[in-house]
Amino acid sequence: MSAVSVEEHAAAVETLLAALGTRTEQRIPLTEALGRVSFEDVRSPVDLPLFRNSQMDGYAVDSRSVTKTPVTLEVSTIIAAGPTESAVLVPGSAAKIMTGAPIPEGADTIVPVEDTTIPSAGSVTIERGRGAGEFVREQGSDVRVGTVLVEAGRVLEPRHISVLAAVGFAEVDVRSRPRVAVVTTGAELVDAGSTLTPGQIYDSNGITLAAHLRASGAEVVAVARSSDDPKRFREVLDEARRSAELIITSGGVSMGDFEVVKDVLGPLGGAFGSVRMQPGGPQGMTLFDGIPVLSFPGNPVSTVVSYIMFARNIVRRAAGLPPILPSTATLHESVVSPPGRRQLLRGRLCDDGRVQLVAGPGSHLVAALAWADVLIDIDSETTELAAGSDVEVWPL
Amino acid sequence: MSAVSVEEHAAAVETLLAALGTRTEQRIPLTEALGRVSFEDVRSPVDLPLFRNSQMDGYAVDSRSVTKTPVTLEVSTIIAAGPTESAVLVPGSAAKIMTGAPIPEGADTIVPVEDTTIPSAGSVTIERGRGAGEFVREQGSDVRVGTVLVEAGRVLEPRHISVLAAVGFAEVDVRSRPRVAVVTTGAELVDAGSTLTPGQIYDSNGITLAAHLRASGAEVVAVARSSDDPKRFREVLDEARRSAELIITSGGVSMGDFEVVKDVLGPLGGAFGSVRMQPGGPQGMTLFDGIPVLSFPGNPVSTVVSYIMFARNIVRRAAGLPPILPSTATLHESVVSPPGRRQLLRGRLCDDGRVQLVAGPGSHLVAALAWADVLIDIDSETTELAAGSDVEVWPL
């Protein structure tokens, strides 16, 4: 792989990761399903309501008994919500009934308690009659057995959880999440919380890629760090491939003397080279023992830009989530860009729809990345853009 | 509490839940911080870069040695990234240097490896010179110690996690989540997965409220179900109040003979009555042993509508999340509404910005709620709206 365009590399990555899109189902408790993606159409196993029931607290009667009001009827029974024997209304009487309770056979309307008075114990006076069907919830009037309640591919929100619970599901089949391992490299990296000696920096790529991957719907199965020792790196890769469907590495891909990722994976068939973009130029990709490995440069900003340009939407698609697409914004200030390279600048959207640069093109500006909410995408032919120009921006 | 307006009840709930807004901080590992809310401004404990380092693989030189090119220099040392002694450049020589490695004292520019050739072992020919400061990342050029990296109240995204990791934080102080318990009531309720007998229905309110609460940033500390036995309900409440700052109940608040929530909490100072809205009219609120209890009606749709109208934004505010506010949409069809009651109809937004009704006003239509993505808010004075009218809609 010599210097290629962003589009060419993205297409190659797409091919390498094609298998990631084929997902299996995973059965999980409904209580853990929020934010997961339904694997297939979910049909109702029951009618909803499950039985004909009362929409009000009141009296179940035959509507013909209450055509003339006021009328006083005997209260022949009381029907509470809850498990009950099927009841039959004594002809000409009223059954006191609670909201949600099954309506007795022979009754076809509910008179709300508000429209009644009690003349004496055991009877009720109906002040206002009701027609057949009023306040009656017919069996299946909400959902018929077999109706599709949640379509395949839906990101499950509370409202979907709600209907699945209402028809009695305790579990649901969701799309399995793509399992991704992250391997960072670099002799200069140390753990957060440690004291630094000269030449050391904190390892932020592992936790950053993990956060991005989770936000893209992936399951992060491992976050490991390797030294620049090829043997150690190989061990870490071997460990990662046991559980991962995709491995993402950071560092060790550029033109230095100690480029462990390139040195180990190059001879194993990996393609390493330069993509005409800034930041994030050096890139690699390998099919390692059947597992795809994407190799990003080690600089923290380059790593994130690489993830967004080459991996994010593939991971999201595998997870069943919609792609994050660029939108158009107006440049707040003028921009210069080197010729022959697609440039991805950190920007911040203002309330007026314009986008501001938050820092220069330096790939080490991590703080700027935290303040940025978009990447401003300047194509490789463009060397200068005036303030007020339209640009494409990628949400971060 | 007799019949009150939605606004009046909402104001009363707001007062009852005022204490929920006072949050403490919680220190959590950075790896678990995605989606949490920063408790206070987070300042950098270090400069970033932590030390002056090279932006390229190449040669560190004194720019005065390379004013005329080509020029061949002795390679006096090799500096890799990683822990190292502070180096000093032998005057007039070049130090081979890797990206990210500390620049030796006496060097002020980096010549990229692409601009060099090797005439013989131990020396390098510089084909193109560089000015002072080129490809040099100065200490603190990204972040100065003390700079605010993440402001208080930010929902932490991958980009925030990234910068916090880069400056060495292993943990972060986030806003504690409001702890909420859910108690559902109703003798007719059975667990999902069970076989129903006549009169029984599946308990969906617990799982639904839990999903909504989690989506609002709350920690759901318990989801319990009580029978209609007052003693049992009291036990469940006593248990819930041990861990919760807010208890939400469903069911047992209307006008039937067995209204366990009203029967138990009413005598303890609870206010129970009717709100002029549909669905969701019967409502209650109690300060129970110092813990606020919101009591929603038991019908699944009424429960959800109650949560959205009275609790969602209060919980979100306590969690540090922005409120979900209504927007305006155009009615796809005409709507009639009973006078004197604010009505909340289930609707679905179309791509053209219009909103369609997905079902009638019946509060038992759970399936419709799953298909709906908004509640259409019709005020209590309005009895009819023509197709094409503007209405307020609440995202679900």
CSV table of N, CA, C and O in Angstrom, one decimal, chain A residues 30 34 50-51 57 80 82-84 96 98 137 141-143 148-149 154 158-159 162-163 165-169 187-188 192-193 196 198-200 202 204 207-208 211-212 254-258 299 348 364-367 370-372, chain B residues 30 34 50-51 57 80 82-84 96 98 137 141-143 148-149 154 158-159 162-163 165-169 187-188 192-193 196 198-200 202 204 207-208 211-212 254-258 299 348 364-367 370-372:
chain,number,residue,atom,x,y,z
A,30,LEU,N,-35.5,-8.7,29.0
A,30,LEU,CA,-36.0,-7.4,28.6
A,30,LEU,C,-35.5,-6.3,29.4
A,30,LEU,O,-35.4,-5.1,28.9
A,34,LEU,N,-32.7,-2.1,26.8
A,34,LEU,CA,-32.7,-0.6,26.4
A,34,LEU,C,-31.5,-0.3,25.5
A,34,LEU,O,-30.4,-0.6,25.9
A,50,LEU,N,-56.1,-8.9,26.8
A,50,LEU,CA,-56.2,-10.3,26.8
A,50,LEU,C,-57.7,-10.8,27.0
A,50,LEU,O,-58.0,-11.9,26.7
A,51,PHE,N,-58.5,-10.0,27.6
A,51,PHE,CA,-59.9,-10.3,27.8
A,51,PHE,C,-60.7,-9.0,27.8
A,51,PHE,O,-60.1,-7.9,28.1
A,57,ASP,N,-64.0,2.4,36.7
A,57,ASP,CA,-64.7,1.9,37.9
A,57,ASP,C,-66.2,2.3,37.8
A,57,ASP,O,-66.5,3.5,37.5
A,80,ALA,N,-63.7,-7.5,41.1
A,80,ALA,CA,-62.5,-6.7,41.2
A,80,ALA,C,-61.5,-7.1,40.1
A,80,ALA,O,-61.7,-8.1,39.4
A,82,GLY,N,-58.2,-8.7,38.9
A,82,GLY,CA,-57.4,-9.8,39.4
A,82,GLY,C,-58.0,-11.1,39.0
A,82,GLY,O,-59.0,-11.1,38.3
A,83,PRO,N,-57.3,-12.2,39.4
A,83,PRO,CA,-57.8,-13.5,38.9
A,83,PRO,C,-59.2,-13.8,39.4
A,83,PRO,O,-59.6,-13.5,40.5
A,84,THR,N,-60.0,-14.3,38.5
A,84,THR,CA,-61.5,-14.4,38.8
A,84,THR,C,-62.1,-15.5,38.0
A,84,THR,O,-61.6,-15.9,36.9
A,96,LYS,N,-71.1,-4.4,40.1
A,96,LYS,CA,-70.1,-3.4,40.4
A,96,LYS,C,-68.7,-3.9,39.9
A,96,LYS,O,-68.4,-5.1,40.1
A,98,MET,N,-64.5,-3.0,38.7
A,98,MET,CA,-63.3,-2.1,38.9
A,98,MET,C,-62.6,-2.0,37.5
A,98,MET,O,-62.7,-2.9,36.6
A,137,ARG,N,-63.5,-2.4,26.9
A,137,ARG,CA,-62.3,-2.7,26.1
A,137,ARG,C,-62.5,-4.1,25.6
A,137,ARG,O,-62.4,-5.0,26.4
A,141,SER,N,-58.7,-5.5,21.0
A,141,SER,CA,-58.9,-4.2,20.4
A,141,SER,C,-57.6,-3.4,20.3
A,141,SER,O,-57.5,-2.4,19.5
A,142,ASP,N,-56.7,-3.7,21.1
A,142,ASP,CA,-55.4,-3.0,21.0
A,142,ASP,C,-54.5,-3.7,20.1
A,142,ASP,O,-53.9,-3.1,19.1
A,143,VAL,N,-54.3,-5.0,20.3
A,143,VAL,CA,-53.4,-5.8,19.5
A,143,VAL,C,-54.0,-7.2,19.2
A,143,VAL,O,-54.5,-7.8,20.2
A,148,VAL,N,-47.3,-7.5,14.3
A,148,VAL,CA,-45.9,-7.1,14.6
A,148,VAL,C,-45.9,-5.9,15.5
A,148,VAL,O,-46.4,-4.9,15.2
A,149,LEU,N,-45.2,-6.1,16.7
A,149,LEU,CA,-45.2,-5.0,17.7
A,149,LEU,C,-43.9,-4.2,17.5
A,149,LEU,O,-43.9,-3.0,17.7
A,154,ARG,N,-35.0,-2.3,15.0
A,154,ARG,CA,-35.3,-1.1,15.8
A,154,ARG,C,-34.3,-1.0,17.0
A,154,ARG,O,-34.1,-1.9,17.7
A,158,PRO,N,-37.8,2.9,25.6
A,158,PRO,CA,-38.7,2.5,26.6
A,158,PRO,C,-40.1,2.1,26.1
A,158,PRO,O,-40.7,1.1,26.5
A,159,ARG,N,-40.6,2.8,25.0
A,159,ARG,CA,-41.9,2.5,24.5
A,159,ARG,C,-42.0,1.1,23.9
A,159,ARG,O,-43.0,0.4,23.9
A,162,SER,N,-41.9,-1.4,26.8
A,162,SER,CA,-43.3,-1.4,27.4
A,162,SER,C,-44.2,-2.4,26.7
A,162,SER,O,-44.9,-3.2,27.4
A,163,VAL,N,-44.3,-2.4,25.4
A,163,VAL,CA,-45.3,-3.2,24.7
A,163,VAL,C,-44.8,-4.7,24.8
A,163,VAL,O,-45.7,-5.6,24.9
A,165,ALA,N,-43.3,-6.1,27.2
A,165,ALA,CA,-43.6,-6.5,28.6
A,165,ALA,C,-45.1,-6.7,28.7
A,165,ALA,O,-45.6,-7.7,29.3
A,166,ALA,N,-45.9,-5.9,28.1
A,166,ALA,CA,-47.3,-6.0,28.2
A,166,ALA,C,-47.9,-7.2,27.6
A,166,ALA,O,-48.9,-7.8,28.0
A,167,VAL,N,-47.2,-7.8,26.5
A,167,VAL,CA,-47.7,-9.0,25.9
A,167,VAL,C,-47.0,-10.2,26.5
A,167,VAL,O,-47.2,-11.4,26.1
A,168,GLY,N,-46.2,-10.0,27.5
A,168,GLY,CA,-45.7,-11.1,28.3
A,168,GLY,C,-44.3,-11.6,28.1
A,168,GLY,O,-43.8,-12.6,28.6
A,169,PHE,N,-43.5,-10.9,27.2
A,169,PHE,CA,-42.1,-11.3,27.0
A,169,PHE,C,-41.2,-11.0,28.2
A,169,PHE,O,-41.3,-9.8,28.7
A,187,ALA,N,6.4,2.4,23.7
A,187,ALA,CA,7.2,2.3,24.9
A,187,ALA,C,7.1,3.5,25.8
A,187,ALA,O,7.4,3.5,26.9
A,188,GLU,N,6.5,4.6,25.2
A,188,GLU,CA,6.4,5.8,26.0
A,188,GLU,C,5.1,5.9,26.8
A,188,GLU,O,4.9,6.8,27.6
A,192,ALA,N,-2.6,5.9,33.4
A,192,ALA,CA,-3.1,7.0,34.1
A,192,ALA,C,-2.9,6.8,35.6
A,192,ALA,O,-3.0,5.7,36.1
A,193,GLY,N,-2.7,7.9,36.3
A,193,GLY,CA,-2.5,7.8,37.8
A,193,GLY,C,-1.0,7.6,38.1
A,193,GLY,O,-0.6,7.8,39.3
A,196,LEU,N,5.0,10.5,35.8
A,196,LEU,CA,5.7,10.4,34.6
A,196,LEU,C,7.2,10.6,34.8
A,196,LEU,O,7.6,11.5,35.6
A,198,PRO,N,10.8,11.6,32.3
A,198,PRO,CA,10.9,12.2,31.0
A,198,PRO,C,10.8,11.2,29.9
A,198,PRO,O,11.3,10.1,29.9
A,199,GLY,N,10.0,11.7,28.8
A,199,GLY,CA,9.8,10.8,27.7
A,199,GLY,C,8.6,10.0,27.7
A,199,GLY,O,8.1,9.5,26.7
A,200,GLN,N,7.9,10.0,28.9
A,200,GLN,CA,6.7,9.2,29.0
A,200,GLN,C,5.4,10.0,28.8
A,200,GLN,O,5.5,11.2,29.1
A,202,TYR,N,0.9,9.7,29.0
A,202,TYR,CA,-0.2,8.8,29.5
A,202,TYR,C,-0.9,8.1,28.3
A,202,TYR,O,-1.0,8.7,27.2
A,204,SER,N,-3.8,7.2,26.4
A,204,SER,CA,-5.2,7.6,26.4
A,204,SER,C,-5.9,6.9,25.2
A,204,SER,O,-7.1,6.9,25.1
A,207,ILE,N,-8.5,3.9,26.2
A,207,ILE,CA,-9.7,4.3,26.8
A,207,ILE,C,-10.6,5.1,25.8
A,207,ILE,O,-11.8,5.0,25.8
A,208,THR,N,-9.9,5.8,25.0
A,208,THR,CA,-10.6,6.7,24.0
A,208,THR,C,-11.3,5.8,22.9
A,208,THR,O,-12.5,5.9,22.6
A,211,ALA,N,-14.2,4.0,24.4
A,211,ALA,CA,-15.4,4.8,24.6
A,211,ALA,C,-16.1,5.1,23.2
A,211,ALA,O,-17.3,5.0,23.1
A,212,HIS,N,-15.3,5.3,22.2
A,212,HIS,CA,-15.9,5.5,20.9
A,212,HIS,C,-16.6,4.2,20.4
A,212,HIS,O,-17.7,4.2,19.8
A,254,SER,N,4.3,4.1,11.6
A,254,SER,CA,4.8,5.2,10.7
A,254,SER,C,6.2,4.9,10.3
A,254,SER,O,6.6,3.8,10.0
A,255,MET,N,7.1,5.9,10.2
A,255,MET,CA,8.4,5.7,9.5
A,255,MET,C,9.6,5.7,10.5
A,255,MET,O,10.7,5.9,10.1
A,256,GLY,N,9.3,5.5,11.8
A,256,GLY,CA,10.4,5.4,12.7
A,256,GLY,C,11.2,4.1,12.6
A,256,GLY,O,10.9,3.2,11.8
A,257,ASP,N,12.1,3.9,13.5
A,257,ASP,CA,13.0,2.7,13.5
A,257,ASP,C,12.3,1.6,14.3
A,257,ASP,O,12.6,0.4,14.1
A,258,PHE,N,11.3,1.9,15.2
A,258,PHE,CA,10.7,0.9,16.0
A,258,PHE,C,9.2,0.9,15.8
A,258,PHE,O,8.5,1.5,16.6
A,299,ASN,N,-0.8,8.8,17.5
A,299,ASN,CA,-1.1,10.1,18.1
A,299,ASN,C,-2.6,10.1,18.4
A,299,ASN,O,-3.4,9.7,17.6
A,348,ARG,N,-16.0,23.6,15.9
A,348,ARG,CA,-17.1,23.6,16.9
A,348,ARG,C,-18.3,24.4,16.2
A,348,ARG,O,-18.1,25.5,15.7
A,364,HIS,N,-1.4,16.7,17.6
A,364,HIS,CA,-1.2,16.4,19.0
A,364,HIS,C,-2.2,17.2,19.9
A,364,HIS,O,-2.2,17.1,21.1
A,365,LEU,N,-3.1,18.0,19.3
A,365,LEU,CA,-4.0,18.8,20.1
A,365,LEU,C,-5.2,18.1,20.6
A,365,LEU,O,-6.3,18.3,20.1
A,366,VAL,N,-4.9,17.4,21.7
A,366,VAL,CA,-6.0,16.6,22.3
A,366,VAL,C,-7.1,17.5,22.9
A,366,VAL,O,-8.2,17.2,22.9
A,367,ALA,N,-6.6,18.5,23.6
A,367,ALA,CA,-7.5,19.4,24.3
A,367,ALA,C,-8.5,20.0,23.2
A,367,ALA,O,-9.7,20.1,23.5
A,370,ALA,N,-11.3,17.8,22.5
A,370,ALA,CA,-12.3,17.7,23.5
A,370,ALA,C,-13.3,18.9,23.4
A,370,ALA,O,-14.5,18.8,23.7
A,371,TRP,N,-12.8,20.0,22.9
A,371,TRP,CA,-13.7,21.2,22.7
A,371,TRP,C,-14.4,21.1,21.4
A,371,TRP,O,-15.4,21.8,21.2
A,372,ALA,N,-13.9,20.3,20.5
A,372,ALA,CA,-14.5,20.3,19.1
A,372,ALA,C,-15.7,19.3,19.2
A,372,ALA,O,-15.8,18.4,19.9
B,30,LEU,N,-12.7,6.3,34.9
B,30,LEU,CA,-12.9,6.9,33.7
B,30,LEU,C,-13.5,6.0,32.6
B,30,LEU,O,-14.3,6.4,31.8
B,34,LEU,N,-18.6,7.2,30.4
B,34,LEU,CA,-19.3,7.6,29.2
B,34,LEU,C,-20.8,7.8,29.5
B,34,LEU,O,-21.5,7.0,30.1
B,50,LEU,N,3.6,17.0,27.6
B,50,LEU,CA,4.2,17.1,28.9
B,50,LEU,C,5.7,17.5,28.8
B,50,LEU,O,6.3,18.0,29.7
B,51,PHE,N,6.2,17.4,27.6
B,51,PHE,CA,7.6,17.8,27.3
B,51,PHE,C,7.7,18.1,25.8
B,51,PHE,O,6.9,17.7,25.0
B,57,ASP,N,9.0,11.5,12.5
B,57,ASP,CA,10.2,10.7,12.5
B,57,ASP,C,11.2,11.5,11.7
B,57,ASP,O,10.9,11.9,10.5
B,80,ALA,N,14.6,7.4,20.8
B,80,ALA,CA,13.3,6.7,20.6
B,80,ALA,C,12.3,7.3,21.4
B,80,ALA,O,12.6,8.0,22.4
B,82,GLY,N,9.7,7.0,24.4
B,82,GLY,CA,9.8,6.1,25.6
B,82,GLY,C,10.6,6.8,26.6
B,82,GLY,O,11.2,7.9,26.4
B,83,PRO,N,10.7,6.2,27.8
B,83,PRO,CA,11.5,6.8,28.9
B,83,PRO,C,12.9,7.0,28.5
B,83,PRO,O,13.5,6.2,27.9
B,84,THR,N,13.5,8.1,28.8
B,84,THR,CA,14.8,8.5,28.4
B,84,THR,C,15.4,9.5,29.3
B,84,THR,O,14.8,10.2,30.1
B,96,LYS,N,19.0,11.4,15.5
B,96,LYS,CA,17.9,10.7,14.9
B,96,LYS,C,16.8,10.6,15.9
B,96,LYS,O,17.0,10.3,17.1
B,98,MET,N,12.4,9.9,16.9
B,98,MET,CA,11.1,9.3,16.5
B,98,MET,C,10.0,10.2,16.9
B,98,MET,O,10.1,11.0,17.9
B,137,ARG,N,6.9,20.2,18.9
B,137,ARG,CA,5.7,20.4,19.8
B,137,ARG,C,6.2,20.9,21.1
B,137,ARG,O,6.8,20.1,21.9
B,141,SER,N,1.9,23.4,24.7
B,141,SER,CA,1.3,24.1,23.5
B,141,SER,C,-0.1,23.6,23.3
B,141,SER,O,-0.9,24.3,22.6
B,142,ASP,N,-0.4,22.5,23.8
B,142,ASP,CA,-1.8,22.0,23.6
B,142,ASP,C,-2.6,22.5,24.8
B,142,ASP,O,-3.7,23.1,24.7
B,143,VAL,N,-2.1,22.2,26.0
B,143,VAL,CA,-2.8,22.5,27.3
B,143,VAL,C,-1.8,23.0,28.3
B,143,VAL,O,-0.8,22.4,28.5
B,148,VAL,N,-9.1,24.6,32.1
B,148,VAL,CA,-10.3,23.8,32.2
B,148,VAL,C,-10.5,22.9,31.0
B,148,VAL,O,-10.6,23.5,29.9
B,149,LEU,N,-10.5,21.6,31.2
B,149,LEU,CA,-10.6,20.7,30.0
B,149,LEU,C,-12.1,20.3,29.8
B,149,LEU,O,-12.5,20.2,28.6
B,154,ARG,N,-21.2,18.8,32.0
B,154,ARG,CA,-21.1,18.2,30.6
B,154,ARG,C,-21.5,16.7,30.6
B,154,ARG,O,-21.0,16.0,31.5
B,158,PRO,N,-17.0,10.5,24.2
B,158,PRO,CA,-15.7,9.9,24.0
B,158,PRO,C,-14.6,11.0,24.0
B,158,PRO,O,-13.5,10.8,24.5
B,159,ARG,N,-14.9,12.1,23.4
B,159,ARG,CA,-13.9,13.2,23.2
B,159,ARG,C,-13.4,13.7,24.6
B,159,ARG,O,-12.3,14.1,24.8
B,162,SER,N,-11.3,11.1,26.3
B,162,SER,CA,-10.0,11.1,25.7
B,162,SER,C,-9.1,12.1,26.3
B,162,SER,O,-7.9,11.8,26.7
B,163,VAL,N,-9.5,13.3,26.5
B,163,VAL,CA,-8.6,14.4,27.0
B,163,VAL,C,-8.3,14.1,28.5
B,163,VAL,O,-7.2,14.3,29.0
B,165,ALA,N,-8.1,11.2,29.9
B,165,ALA,CA,-7.1,10.1,29.9
B,165,ALA,C,-5.7,10.7,29.5
B,165,ALA,O,-4.7,10.3,30.1
B,166,ALA,N,-5.7,11.6,28.6
B,166,ALA,CA,-4.4,12.1,28.1
B,166,ALA,C,-3.6,12.9,29.2
B,166,ALA,O,-2.4,13.0,29.1
B,167,VAL,N,-4.4,13.5,30.1
B,167,VAL,CA,-3.7,14.3,31.1
B,167,VAL,C,-3.5,13.4,32.4
B,167,VAL,O,-3.0,13.9,33.4
B,168,GLY,N,-3.9,12.1,32.3
B,168,GLY,CA,-3.5,11.2,33.4
B,168,GLY,C,-4.6,10.9,34.4
B,168,GLY,O,-4.3,10.2,35.4
B,169,PHE,N,-5.8,11.3,34.2
B,169,PHE,CA,-6.8,10.9,35.1
B,169,PHE,C,-7.3,9.5,34.9
B,169,PHE,O,-7.5,9.0,33.8
B,187,ALA,N,-53.7,-6.6,41.9
B,187,ALA,CA,-53.9,-8.1,42.1
B,187,ALA,C,-54.0,-8.8,40.8
B,187,ALA,O,-53.7,-10.0,40.7
B,188,GLU,N,-54.2,-8.1,39.7
B,188,GLU,CA,-54.4,-8.7,38.4
B,188,GLU,C,-53.0,-8.9,37.7
B,188,GLU,O,-53.0,-9.5,36.6
B,192,ALA,N,-44.1,-11.6,33.5
B,192,ALA,CA,-43.9,-12.0,32.1
B,192,ALA,C,-43.4,-13.5,32.1
B,192,ALA,O,-42.7,-13.9,33.0
B,193,GLY,N,-43.8,-14.2,31.1
B,193,GLY,CA,-43.4,-15.6,31.0
B,193,GLY,C,-44.4,-16.5,31.7
B,193,GLY,O,-44.3,-17.7,31.4
B,196,LEU,N,-51.4,-17.0,31.8
B,196,LEU,CA,-52.4,-16.2,32.5
B,196,LEU,C,-53.7,-17.0,32.7
B,196,LEU,O,-54.0,-17.9,32.0
B,198,PRO,N,-57.9,-16.3,33.7
B,198,PRO,CA,-58.9,-15.2,33.4
B,198,PRO,C,-58.7,-14.0,34.4
B,198,PRO,O,-58.7,-14.3,35.6
B,199,GLY,N,-58.7,-12.8,34.0
B,199,GLY,CA,-58.6,-11.7,34.9
B,199,GLY,C,-57.2,-11.2,35.1
B,199,GLY,O,-57.0,-10.1,35.6
B,200,GLN,N,-56.2,-12.0,34.7
B,200,GLN,CA,-54.8,-11.5,34.9
B,200,GLN,C,-54.3,-10.8,33.7
B,200,GLN,O,-54.7,-11.1,32.6
B,202,TYR,N,-50.3,-9.1,32.2
B,202,TYR,CA,-48.8,-9.1,32.5
B,202,TYR,C,-48.5,-7.7,33.1
B,202,TYR,O,-49.0,-6.7,32.7
B,204,SER,N,-46.4,-4.8,33.2
B,204,SER,CA,-45.4,-4.1,32.3
B,204,SER,C,-45.0,-2.8,32.8
B,204,SER,O,-44.0,-2.2,32.4
B,207,ILE,N,-41.2,-2.6,34.4
B,207,ILE,CA,-40.1,-2.6,33.5
B,207,ILE,C,-40.2,-1.3,32.6
B,207,ILE,O,-39.1,-0.8,32.2
B,208,THR,N,-41.4,-0.9,32.3
B,208,THR,CA,-41.5,0.4,31.5
B,208,THR,C,-41.0,1.6,32.2
B,208,THR,O,-40.2,2.4,31.7
B,211,ALA,N,-37.2,1.5,32.4
B,211,ALA,CA,-36.6,1.9,31.2
B,211,ALA,C,-36.6,3.4,31.0
B,211,ALA,O,-35.6,4.0,30.6
B,212,HIS,N,-37.8,4.0,31.3
B,212,HIS,CA,-37.9,5.4,31.1
B,212,HIS,C,-36.9,6.1,32.1
B,212,HIS,O,-36.3,7.1,31.8
B,254,SER,N,-57.4,5.2,41.8
B,254,SER,CA,-58.6,5.7,41.2
B,254,SER,C,-59.8,5.6,42.1
B,254,SER,O,-59.7,5.7,43.3
B,255,MET,N,-61.0,5.2,41.6
B,255,MET,CA,-62.2,5.3,42.3
B,255,MET,C,-62.8,3.9,42.6
B,255,MET,O,-64.0,3.8,43.0
B,256,GLY,N,-62.0,2.9,42.5
B,256,GLY,CA,-62.5,1.5,42.8
B,256,GLY,C,-62.6,1.3,44.3
B,256,GLY,O,-62.3,2.2,45.1
B,257,ASP,N,-63.0,0.1,44.7
B,257,ASP,CA,-63.2,-0.3,46.1
B,257,ASP,C,-61.9,-0.7,46.7
B,257,ASP,O,-61.7,-0.7,47.9
B,258,PHE,N,-60.9,-1.1,45.9
B,258,PHE,CA,-59.6,-1.6,46.4
B,258,PHE,C,-58.4,-0.8,45.8
B,258,PHE,O,-57.8,-1.1,44.8
B,299,ASN,N,-53.0,2.0,34.6
B,299,ASN,CA,-53.0,1.7,33.2
B,299,ASN,C,-51.7,2.0,32.5
B,299,ASN,O,-51.2,3.1,32.7
B,348,ARG,N,-47.4,10.1,15.6
B,348,ARG,CA,-46.2,9.7,15.0
B,348,ARG,C,-45.8,10.8,14.0
B,348,ARG,O,-46.6,11.2,13.2
B,364,HIS,N,-55.8,2.3,27.1
B,364,HIS,CA,-55.3,0.9,27.2
B,364,HIS,C,-54.5,0.6,26.0
B,364,HIS,O,-54.0,-0.5,25.9
B,365,LEU,N,-54.3,1.5,25.0
B,365,LEU,CA,-53.7,1.1,23.8
B,365,LEU,C,-52.2,1.2,23.8
B,365,LEU,O,-51.5,2.1,23.4
B,366,VAL,N,-51.6,0.1,24.4
B,366,VAL,CA,-50.2,0.0,24.6
B,366,VAL,C,-49.4,-0.1,23.3
B,366,VAL,O,-48.4,0.5,23.1
B,367,ALA,N,-50.0,-0.9,22.4
B,367,ALA,CA,-49.4,-1.1,21.1
B,367,ALA,C,-49.2,0.2,20.4
B,367,ALA,O,-48.2,0.5,19.8
B,370,ALA,N,-46.3,2.1,21.5
B,370,ALA,CA,-45.0,1.6,20.9
B,370,ALA,C,-44.7,2.2,19.5
B,370,ALA,O,-43.6,2.4,19.1
B,371,TRP,N,-45.8,2.4,18.8
B,371,TRP,CA,-45.7,2.9,17.4
B,371,TRP,C,-45.5,4.4,17.4
B,371,TRP,O,-45.1,5.0,16.5
B,372,ALA,N,-46.0,5.1,18.5
B,372,ALA,CA,-46.0,6.5,18.6
B,372,ALA,C,-44.6,7.0,19.0
B,372,ALA,O,-43.8,6.3,19.7
